Each structure stands twice: as structure tokens, then as C-alpha cells.
Short mmCIF file of C-alpha atoms and ligand atoms in Angstrom, two decimals:
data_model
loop_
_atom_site.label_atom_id
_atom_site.label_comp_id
_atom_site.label_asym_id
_atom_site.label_seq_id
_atom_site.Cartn_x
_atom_site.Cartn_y
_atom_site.Cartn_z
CA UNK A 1 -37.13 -51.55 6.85
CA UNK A 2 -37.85 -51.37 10.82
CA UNK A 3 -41.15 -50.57 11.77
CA UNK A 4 -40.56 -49.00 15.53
CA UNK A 5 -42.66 -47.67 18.07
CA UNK A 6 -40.87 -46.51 21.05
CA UNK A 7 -38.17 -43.62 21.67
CA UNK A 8 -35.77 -45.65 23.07
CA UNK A 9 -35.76 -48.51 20.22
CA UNK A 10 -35.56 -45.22 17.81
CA UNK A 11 -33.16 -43.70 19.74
CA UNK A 12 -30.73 -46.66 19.49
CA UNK A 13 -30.97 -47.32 16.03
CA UNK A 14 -30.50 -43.98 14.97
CA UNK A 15 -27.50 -43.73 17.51
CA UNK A 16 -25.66 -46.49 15.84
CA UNK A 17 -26.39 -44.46 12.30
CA UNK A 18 -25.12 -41.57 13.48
CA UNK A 19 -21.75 -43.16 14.77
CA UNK A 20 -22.00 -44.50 11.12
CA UNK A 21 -21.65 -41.30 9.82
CA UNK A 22 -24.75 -41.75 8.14
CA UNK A 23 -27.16 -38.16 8.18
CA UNK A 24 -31.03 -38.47 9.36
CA UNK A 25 -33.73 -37.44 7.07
CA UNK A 26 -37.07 -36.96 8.91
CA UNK A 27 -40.80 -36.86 6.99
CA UNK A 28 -43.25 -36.56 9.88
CA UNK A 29 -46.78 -37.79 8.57
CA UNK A 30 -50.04 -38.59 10.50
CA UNK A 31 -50.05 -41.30 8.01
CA UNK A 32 -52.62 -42.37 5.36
CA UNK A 33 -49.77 -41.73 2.83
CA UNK A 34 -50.09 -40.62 -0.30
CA UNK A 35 -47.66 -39.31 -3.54
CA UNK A 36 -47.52 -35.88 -1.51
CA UNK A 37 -45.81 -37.94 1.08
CA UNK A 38 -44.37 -40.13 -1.21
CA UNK A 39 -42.50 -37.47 -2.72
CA UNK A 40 -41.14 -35.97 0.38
CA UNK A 41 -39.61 -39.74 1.39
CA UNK A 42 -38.42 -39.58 -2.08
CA UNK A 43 -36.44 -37.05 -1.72
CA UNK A 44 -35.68 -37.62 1.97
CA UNK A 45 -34.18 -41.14 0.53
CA UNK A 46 -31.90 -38.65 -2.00
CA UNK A 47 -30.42 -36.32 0.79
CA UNK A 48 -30.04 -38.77 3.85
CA UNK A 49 -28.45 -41.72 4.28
CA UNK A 50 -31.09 -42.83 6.75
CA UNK A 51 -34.75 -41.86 6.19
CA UNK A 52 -37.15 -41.85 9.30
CA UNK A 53 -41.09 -41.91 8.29
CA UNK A 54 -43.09 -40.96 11.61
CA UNK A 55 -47.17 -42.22 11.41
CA UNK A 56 -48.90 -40.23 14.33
CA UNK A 57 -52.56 -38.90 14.51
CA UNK A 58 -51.14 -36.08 16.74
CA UNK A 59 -54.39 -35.45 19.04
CA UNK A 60 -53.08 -31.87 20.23
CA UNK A 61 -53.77 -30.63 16.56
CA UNK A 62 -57.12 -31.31 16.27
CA UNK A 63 -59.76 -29.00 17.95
CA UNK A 64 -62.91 -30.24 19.78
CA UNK A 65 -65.56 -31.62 17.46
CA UNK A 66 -63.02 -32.24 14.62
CA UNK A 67 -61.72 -35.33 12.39
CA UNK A 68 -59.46 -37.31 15.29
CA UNK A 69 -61.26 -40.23 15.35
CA UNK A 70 -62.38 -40.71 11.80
CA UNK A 71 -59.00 -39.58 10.92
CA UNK A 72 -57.71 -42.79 7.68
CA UNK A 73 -55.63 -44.82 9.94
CA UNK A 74 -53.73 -47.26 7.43
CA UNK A 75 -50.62 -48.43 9.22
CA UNK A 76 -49.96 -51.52 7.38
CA UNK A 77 -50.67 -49.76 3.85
CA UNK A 78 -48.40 -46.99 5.24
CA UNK A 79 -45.82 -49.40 6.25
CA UNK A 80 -45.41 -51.06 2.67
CA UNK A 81 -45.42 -47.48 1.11
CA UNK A 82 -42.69 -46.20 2.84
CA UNK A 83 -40.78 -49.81 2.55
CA UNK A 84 -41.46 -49.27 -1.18
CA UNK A 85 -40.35 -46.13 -1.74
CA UNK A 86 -36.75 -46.35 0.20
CA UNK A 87 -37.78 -45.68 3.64
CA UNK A 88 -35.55 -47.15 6.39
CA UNK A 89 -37.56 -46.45 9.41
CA UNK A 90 -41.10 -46.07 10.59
CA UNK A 91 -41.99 -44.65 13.92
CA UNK A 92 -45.56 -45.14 14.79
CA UNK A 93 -45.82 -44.56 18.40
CA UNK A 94 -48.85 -45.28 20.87
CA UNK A 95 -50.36 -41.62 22.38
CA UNK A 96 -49.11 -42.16 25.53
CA UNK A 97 -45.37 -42.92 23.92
CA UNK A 98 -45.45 -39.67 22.71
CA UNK A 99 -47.63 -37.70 25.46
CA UNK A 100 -47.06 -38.91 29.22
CA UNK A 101 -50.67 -38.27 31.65
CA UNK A 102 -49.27 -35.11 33.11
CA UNK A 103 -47.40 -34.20 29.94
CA UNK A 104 -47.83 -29.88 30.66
CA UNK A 105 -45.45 -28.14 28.11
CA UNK A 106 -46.58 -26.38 24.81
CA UNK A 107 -44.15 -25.08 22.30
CA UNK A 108 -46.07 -21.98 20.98
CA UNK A 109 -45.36 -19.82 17.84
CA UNK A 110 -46.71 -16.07 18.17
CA UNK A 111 -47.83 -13.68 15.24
CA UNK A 112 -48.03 -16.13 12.58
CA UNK A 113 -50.05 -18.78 13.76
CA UNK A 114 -52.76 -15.87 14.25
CA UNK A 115 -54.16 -15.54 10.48
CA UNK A 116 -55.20 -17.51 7.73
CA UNK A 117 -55.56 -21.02 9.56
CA UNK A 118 -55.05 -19.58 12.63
CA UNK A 119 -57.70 -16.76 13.04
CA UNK A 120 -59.11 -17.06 16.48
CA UNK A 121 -62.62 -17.35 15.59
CA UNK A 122 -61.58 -20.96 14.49
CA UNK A 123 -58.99 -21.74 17.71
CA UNK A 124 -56.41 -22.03 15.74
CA UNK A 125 -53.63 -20.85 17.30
CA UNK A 126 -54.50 -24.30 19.80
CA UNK A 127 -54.29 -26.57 16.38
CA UNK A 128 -50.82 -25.39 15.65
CA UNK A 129 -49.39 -25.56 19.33
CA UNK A 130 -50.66 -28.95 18.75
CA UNK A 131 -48.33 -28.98 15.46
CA UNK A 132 -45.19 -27.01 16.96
CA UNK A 133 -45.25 -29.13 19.70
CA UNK A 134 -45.22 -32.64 18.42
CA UNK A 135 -42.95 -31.35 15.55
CA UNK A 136 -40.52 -30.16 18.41
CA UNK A 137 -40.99 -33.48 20.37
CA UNK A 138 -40.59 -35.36 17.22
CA UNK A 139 -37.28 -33.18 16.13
CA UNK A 140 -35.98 -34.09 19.69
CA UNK A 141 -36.41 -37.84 19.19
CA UNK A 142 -35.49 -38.23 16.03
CA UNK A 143 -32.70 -35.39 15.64
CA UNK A 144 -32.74 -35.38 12.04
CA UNK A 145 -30.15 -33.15 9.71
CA UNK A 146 -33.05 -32.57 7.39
CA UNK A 147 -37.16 -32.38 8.23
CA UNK A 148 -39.41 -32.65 5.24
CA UNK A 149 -43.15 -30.60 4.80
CA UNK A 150 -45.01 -30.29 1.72
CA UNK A 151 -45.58 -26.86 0.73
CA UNK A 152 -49.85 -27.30 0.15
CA UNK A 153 -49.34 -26.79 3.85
CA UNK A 154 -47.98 -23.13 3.74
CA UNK A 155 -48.72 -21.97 6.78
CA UNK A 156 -47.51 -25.12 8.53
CA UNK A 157 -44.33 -24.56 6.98
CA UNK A 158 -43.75 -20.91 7.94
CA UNK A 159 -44.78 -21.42 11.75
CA UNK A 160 -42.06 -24.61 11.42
CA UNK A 161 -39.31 -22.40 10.13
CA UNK A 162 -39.80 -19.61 12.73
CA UNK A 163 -40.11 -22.55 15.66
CA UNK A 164 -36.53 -24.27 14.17
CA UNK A 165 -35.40 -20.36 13.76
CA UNK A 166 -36.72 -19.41 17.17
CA UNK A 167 -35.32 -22.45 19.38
CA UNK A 168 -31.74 -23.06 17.54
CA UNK A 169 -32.90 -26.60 16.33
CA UNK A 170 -30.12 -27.99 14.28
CA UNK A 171 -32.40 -29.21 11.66
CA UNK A 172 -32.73 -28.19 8.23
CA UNK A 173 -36.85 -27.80 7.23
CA UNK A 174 -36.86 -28.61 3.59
CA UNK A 175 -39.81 -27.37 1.90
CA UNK A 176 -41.78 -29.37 -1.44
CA UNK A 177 -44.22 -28.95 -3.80
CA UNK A 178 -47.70 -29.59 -3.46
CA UNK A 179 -48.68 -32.56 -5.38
CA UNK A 180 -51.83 -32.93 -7.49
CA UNK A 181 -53.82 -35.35 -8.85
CA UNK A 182 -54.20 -35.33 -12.78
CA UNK A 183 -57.43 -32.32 -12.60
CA UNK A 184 -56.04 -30.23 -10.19
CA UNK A 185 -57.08 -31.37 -7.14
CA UNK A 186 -54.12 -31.08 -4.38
CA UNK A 187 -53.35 -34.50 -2.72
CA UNK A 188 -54.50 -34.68 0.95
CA UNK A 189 -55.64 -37.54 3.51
CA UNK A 190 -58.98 -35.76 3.64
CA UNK A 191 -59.57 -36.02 -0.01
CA UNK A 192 -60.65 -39.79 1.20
CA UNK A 193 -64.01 -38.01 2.63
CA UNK A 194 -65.12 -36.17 -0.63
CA UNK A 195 -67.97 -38.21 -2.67
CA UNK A 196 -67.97 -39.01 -5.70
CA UNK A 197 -69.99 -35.42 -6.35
CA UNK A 198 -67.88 -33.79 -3.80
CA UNK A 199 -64.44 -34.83 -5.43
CA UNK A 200 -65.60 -32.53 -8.62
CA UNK A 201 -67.18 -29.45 -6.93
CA UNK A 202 -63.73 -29.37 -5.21
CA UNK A 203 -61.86 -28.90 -8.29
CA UNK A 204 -63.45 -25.07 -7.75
CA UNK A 205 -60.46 -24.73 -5.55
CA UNK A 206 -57.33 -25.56 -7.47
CA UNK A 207 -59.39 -23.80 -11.00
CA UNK A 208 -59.74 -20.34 -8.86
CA UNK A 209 -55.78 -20.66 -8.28
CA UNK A 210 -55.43 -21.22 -11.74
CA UNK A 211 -57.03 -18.51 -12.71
CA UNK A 212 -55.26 -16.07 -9.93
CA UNK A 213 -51.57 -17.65 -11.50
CA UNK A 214 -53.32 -17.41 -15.13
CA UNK A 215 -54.01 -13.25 -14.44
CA UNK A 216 -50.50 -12.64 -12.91
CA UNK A 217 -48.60 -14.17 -15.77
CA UNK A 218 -50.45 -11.66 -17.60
CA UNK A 219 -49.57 -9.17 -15.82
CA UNK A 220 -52.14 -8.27 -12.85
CA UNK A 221 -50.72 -7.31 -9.72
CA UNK A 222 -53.82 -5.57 -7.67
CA UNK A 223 -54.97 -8.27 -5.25
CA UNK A 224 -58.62 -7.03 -5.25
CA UNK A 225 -58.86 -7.99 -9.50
CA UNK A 226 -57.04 -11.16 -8.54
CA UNK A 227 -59.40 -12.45 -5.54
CA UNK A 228 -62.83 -11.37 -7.97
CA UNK A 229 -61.42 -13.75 -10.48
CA UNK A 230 -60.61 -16.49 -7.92
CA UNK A 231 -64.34 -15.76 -5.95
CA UNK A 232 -66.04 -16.10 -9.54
CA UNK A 233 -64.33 -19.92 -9.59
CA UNK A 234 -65.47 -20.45 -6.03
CA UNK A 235 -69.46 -20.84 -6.76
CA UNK A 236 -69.16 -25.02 -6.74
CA UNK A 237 -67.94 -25.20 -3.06
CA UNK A 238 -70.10 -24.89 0.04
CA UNK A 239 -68.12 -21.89 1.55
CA UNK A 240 -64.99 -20.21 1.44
CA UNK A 241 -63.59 -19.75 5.19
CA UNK A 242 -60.75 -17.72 3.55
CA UNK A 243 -59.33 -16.62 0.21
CA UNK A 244 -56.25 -14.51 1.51
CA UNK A 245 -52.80 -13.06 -0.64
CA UNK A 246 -50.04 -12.61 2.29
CA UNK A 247 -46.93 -12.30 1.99
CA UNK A 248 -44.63 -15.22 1.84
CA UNK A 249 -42.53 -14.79 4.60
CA UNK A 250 -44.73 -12.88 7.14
CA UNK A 251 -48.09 -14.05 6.08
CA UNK A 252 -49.46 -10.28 6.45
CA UNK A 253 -52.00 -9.61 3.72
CA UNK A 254 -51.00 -7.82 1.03
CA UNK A 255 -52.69 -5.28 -1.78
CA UNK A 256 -50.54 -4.97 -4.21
CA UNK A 257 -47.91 -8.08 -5.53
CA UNK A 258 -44.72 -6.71 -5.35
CA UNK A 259 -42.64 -9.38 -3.87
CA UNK A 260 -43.41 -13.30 -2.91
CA UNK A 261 -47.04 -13.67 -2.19
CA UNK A 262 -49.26 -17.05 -0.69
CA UNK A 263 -52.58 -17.12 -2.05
CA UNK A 264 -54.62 -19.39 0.21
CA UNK A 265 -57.51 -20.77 0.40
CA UNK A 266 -59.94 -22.88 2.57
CA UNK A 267 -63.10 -24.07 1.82
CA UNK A 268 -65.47 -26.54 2.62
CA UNK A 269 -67.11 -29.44 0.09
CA UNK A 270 -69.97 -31.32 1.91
CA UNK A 271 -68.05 -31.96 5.60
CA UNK A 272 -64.83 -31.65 4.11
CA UNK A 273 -62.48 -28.94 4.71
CA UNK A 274 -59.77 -28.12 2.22
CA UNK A 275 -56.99 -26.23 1.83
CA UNK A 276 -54.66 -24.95 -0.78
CA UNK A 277 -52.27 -22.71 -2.02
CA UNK A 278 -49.53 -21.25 -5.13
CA UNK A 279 -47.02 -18.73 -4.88
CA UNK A 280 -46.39 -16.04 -6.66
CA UNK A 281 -43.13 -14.60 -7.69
CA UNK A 282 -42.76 -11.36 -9.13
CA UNK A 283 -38.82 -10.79 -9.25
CA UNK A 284 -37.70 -9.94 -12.44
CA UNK A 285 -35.72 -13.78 -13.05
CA UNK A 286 -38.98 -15.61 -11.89
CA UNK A 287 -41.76 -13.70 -12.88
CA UNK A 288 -44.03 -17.14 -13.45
CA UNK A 289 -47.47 -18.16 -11.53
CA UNK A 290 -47.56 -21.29 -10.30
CA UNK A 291 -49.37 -23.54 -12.45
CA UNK A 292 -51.87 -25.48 -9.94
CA UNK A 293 -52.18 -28.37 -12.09
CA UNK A 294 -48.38 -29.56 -12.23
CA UNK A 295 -46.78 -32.29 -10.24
CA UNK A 296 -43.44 -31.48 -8.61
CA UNK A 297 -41.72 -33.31 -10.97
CA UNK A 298 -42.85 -32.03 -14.44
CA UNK A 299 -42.37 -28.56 -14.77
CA UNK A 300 -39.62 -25.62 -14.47
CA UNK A 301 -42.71 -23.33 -12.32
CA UNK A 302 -43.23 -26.18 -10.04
CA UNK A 303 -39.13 -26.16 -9.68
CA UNK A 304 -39.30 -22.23 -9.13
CA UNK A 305 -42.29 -22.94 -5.91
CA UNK A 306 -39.47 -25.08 -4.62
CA UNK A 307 -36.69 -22.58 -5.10
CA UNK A 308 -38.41 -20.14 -3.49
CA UNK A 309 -39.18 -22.06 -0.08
O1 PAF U 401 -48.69 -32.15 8.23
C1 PAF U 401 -48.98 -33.08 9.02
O2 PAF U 401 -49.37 -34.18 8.62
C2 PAF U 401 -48.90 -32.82 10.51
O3 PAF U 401 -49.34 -31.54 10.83
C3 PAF U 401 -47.51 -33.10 11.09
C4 PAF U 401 -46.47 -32.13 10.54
C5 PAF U 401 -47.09 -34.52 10.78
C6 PAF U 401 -47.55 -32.93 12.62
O4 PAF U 401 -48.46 -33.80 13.20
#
């Protein structure tokens, strides 16, 4: 496996893969890797016949006064992971590979990026021009047949789709399951800030979208019963910044589940910020929750999240 760190050295090998008729598989990470990344290289590996890992702590993501610079930065661990698991390429470029001094263009996706994640009050329309735009950079560099996003970013993945929709990019998003540890919790790079303490109040998260799946297997569909059972899980975290059902593809709240619906949620344990998510499915051939305590791998409801996307 090549560990690379400029365009043109990425550009070249990739060239020569391409004339090899060999397709590009592309899992953009800011590194700190763990099975949720894993699995996306894993199935990157299956798909492609050349995988590209990229390891960048994007700066234009991150809004003032939030985790850049104690961001895990594990490049060596990451490295071996990705060598492990099938990975033919790492790109971990310097900042100034990626963004020159003057560097003035924004790729910006409207509507969307204004709710959930996005809702002004938190600037977060700036955190995902920050994402669009390296995604687009990265897209450009690496001009993969097939990009791959976990799902327990939901929002991410929408606002990716409509960019790639949006701009004609030739590249297939491919969308996978959240993974979670054995209780629950969904796997993240920021789960390496939660205590001890922390680690277990945070469990409130993934037990509130149980019990939102565990209702609409049973038949609830009114989104106000559904959020009073999540809220009445939420007591153990610090505070909920949102608890939202949208719908899938326009990420407009919802009242009623009638057709595929996100339930979100962010919340902060200690200084940690969370998020997560399931999807809910009412059509007649999939009418399953999501079970928030599966792995990708083990279950025909975790399969059905992935149809779905
Ligand atoms: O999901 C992430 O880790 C980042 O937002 C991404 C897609 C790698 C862009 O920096």
C-alpha cells in the first residue's frame, strides 16, 4: 500500500490504474479510523479495483472555537488500518496541499444544509461549505467511480448527493450503515473524548432511538408520541441541541410517518457533541425500524437502512 501526500503523486498513480482498466473507490476520512470506516474500505475494497483512503482534518469544517486542534490525529495507526483491511492508497495531504494562501472558492449547497446540523444559530451552513468543498476538491483529485459515507452522518450524506446531483460529478456516493459498538453507542472519532462516566450517559442517545424504532414497529406513526418517548430516554445527557423526524430525502420535518423518515439527534455528554440517527420505513415491503443496536453486517433491518440510501 502507498501512503501519498501530494496531487500530483496521486494523480499519476491513479492515471496508470485507470489506463489499467481498473475502477477508483474513494472513502474520504479525517482519519482516526475506526470499524465505521473500516467498513466503508471494506466494501470500497469489494466494488473497486483500486481503493483510495484520504486522512485530512479538513479545517473549513470546523467553526471557530471547535475541536480542530484536539481533533485524534493517528496517521501511522490509520496507515496500518487501511493497509490491513485492503486499502491500496492513502492520501494524507499537508493544508496547504489541499488549500493554496489565496485559495477563494466555496462549493455551497442551499436548502438542506439549513436545518438539523445546519440551523444558523450554530453556523452551520459554514461547517458544511467546509464539507462540500473539500469533498468536491477531493472528488476532483481523486476522480473516483464510487465515494463512500457512512450513513450515522445523514445529513452529510444528503447535502453530498444533491452537490454530486447538482454539479454532474461522475461519481457514484454509496451510502452505509452506521456502525455500533456492542451497547448501542454509534462509532465516531469523538467517542475518544467521552470519560469513562460520559461513555454510559451517552448510551441515552442510541436507547431513545431504540425506543422511537421499538414504537413504530408497533405501529405509531404520530411524530409528537414518538419524540415524548425518545425525550423520556434523553434525561442522562447534558442537552439535546435537536431531536428532529424529517423526511429522508428533503430533510423537512415531518408530523405524521408516512413515507422514509430521519430521526436525528444531537446532544451533548460533558464537552462532547454527538450525533445520531435510524430510518424509518413505512412502505408496505419494509415496514421495519431500524434496530440501533445492530452492526451492518448482522441483520436483514440494518440491510433494509442500506437499501434505502
Ligand atoms: O465525514 C467526515 O469525516 C468528513 O466530513 C469528510 C467527509 C471526510 C470531509 O472532510
Amino acid at each position: 500500500m502507498l501512503t501519498l501526500t501530494t496531487v500530483d503523486e496521486l494523480r499519476a498513480e491513479l492515471d496508470a490504474a485507470r489506463l489499467g482498466g481498473r475502477s477508483i473507490g474513494l472513502v474520504p476520512t479525517m482519519g482516526a479510523l475506526h470499524e465505521g470506516h473500516l467498513s466503508l474500505i471494506d466494501r470500497s475494497v469489494a466494488e473497486n479495483g483500486v481503493t483510495v483512503v484520504t486522512v485530512f482534518v479538513n479545517p473549513t469544517q470546523f467553526r471557530p472555537g471547535e475541536d480542530l486542534d484536539a481533533y485524534p490525529r493517528q496517521l501511522a495507526d490509520d496507515v496500518a488500518l487501511a493497509s490491513e483491511r485492503g486499502a491500496d492508497i492513502v492520501f494524507a495531504p499537508a493544508a496547504d496541499e489541499v488549500y493554496a494562501d489565496d485559495h477563494s472558492t466555496t462549493v455551497s449547497v442551499g436548502g438542506i444544509t439549513e436545518s438539523l446540523c445546519g440551523a444558523p444559530e450554530r453556523r452551520g451552513h459554514q461547517h458544511f461549505d467546509g464539507v462540500t468543498t473539500v469533498v468536491a476538491k477531493l472528488f476532483n483529485m481523486v476522480q473516483p467511480d464510487r465515494a463512500y459515507f457512512g450513513q450515522k452522518d445523514a445529513q452529510q450524506l444528503a447535502v453530498i448527493r444533491r452537490m454530486v446531483r447538482d454539479l454532474n460529478f461522475r461519481t457514484a456516493v454509496i451510502a452505509c450503515p452506521t456502525v455500533r459498538e456492542a451497547d448501542g453507542l454509534a462509532m465516531s472519532s469523538r467517542n475518544a473524548y467521552l470519560s469513562g462516566k460520559e461513555r454510559v450517559r451517552a448510551l441515552a442517545i442510541s436507547r431513545a432511538l431504540r425506543a422511537v424504532s421499538e414504537s413504530f414497529l408497533a405501529g405509531e406513526r404520530e411524530v409528537t408520541k414518538l419524540a415524548m418517548l425518545a425525550r423520556a430516554e434523553l434525561f442522562d445527557v447534558d442537552s439535546v441541541e435537536y431531536l428532529e423526524m424529517v423526511d429522508f430525502e428533503t430533510l423537512e420535518p415531518v408530523s405524521e410517518i408516512t413515507d422514509a423518515t430521519l430521526v436525528a439527534i444531537a446532544a451533548h455528554v460533558g464537552n462532547t457533541r454527538l450525533i445520531d440517527n435510524i430510518l424509518l420505513d413505512p412502505s408496505p415491503d419494509n415496514s421495519s425500524g431500524i434496530d440501533p443496536n445492530t452492526t451492518p453486517r448482522e441483520t436483514p433491518s440494518a440491510i433494509h437502512q442500506s437499501r434505502t440510501l
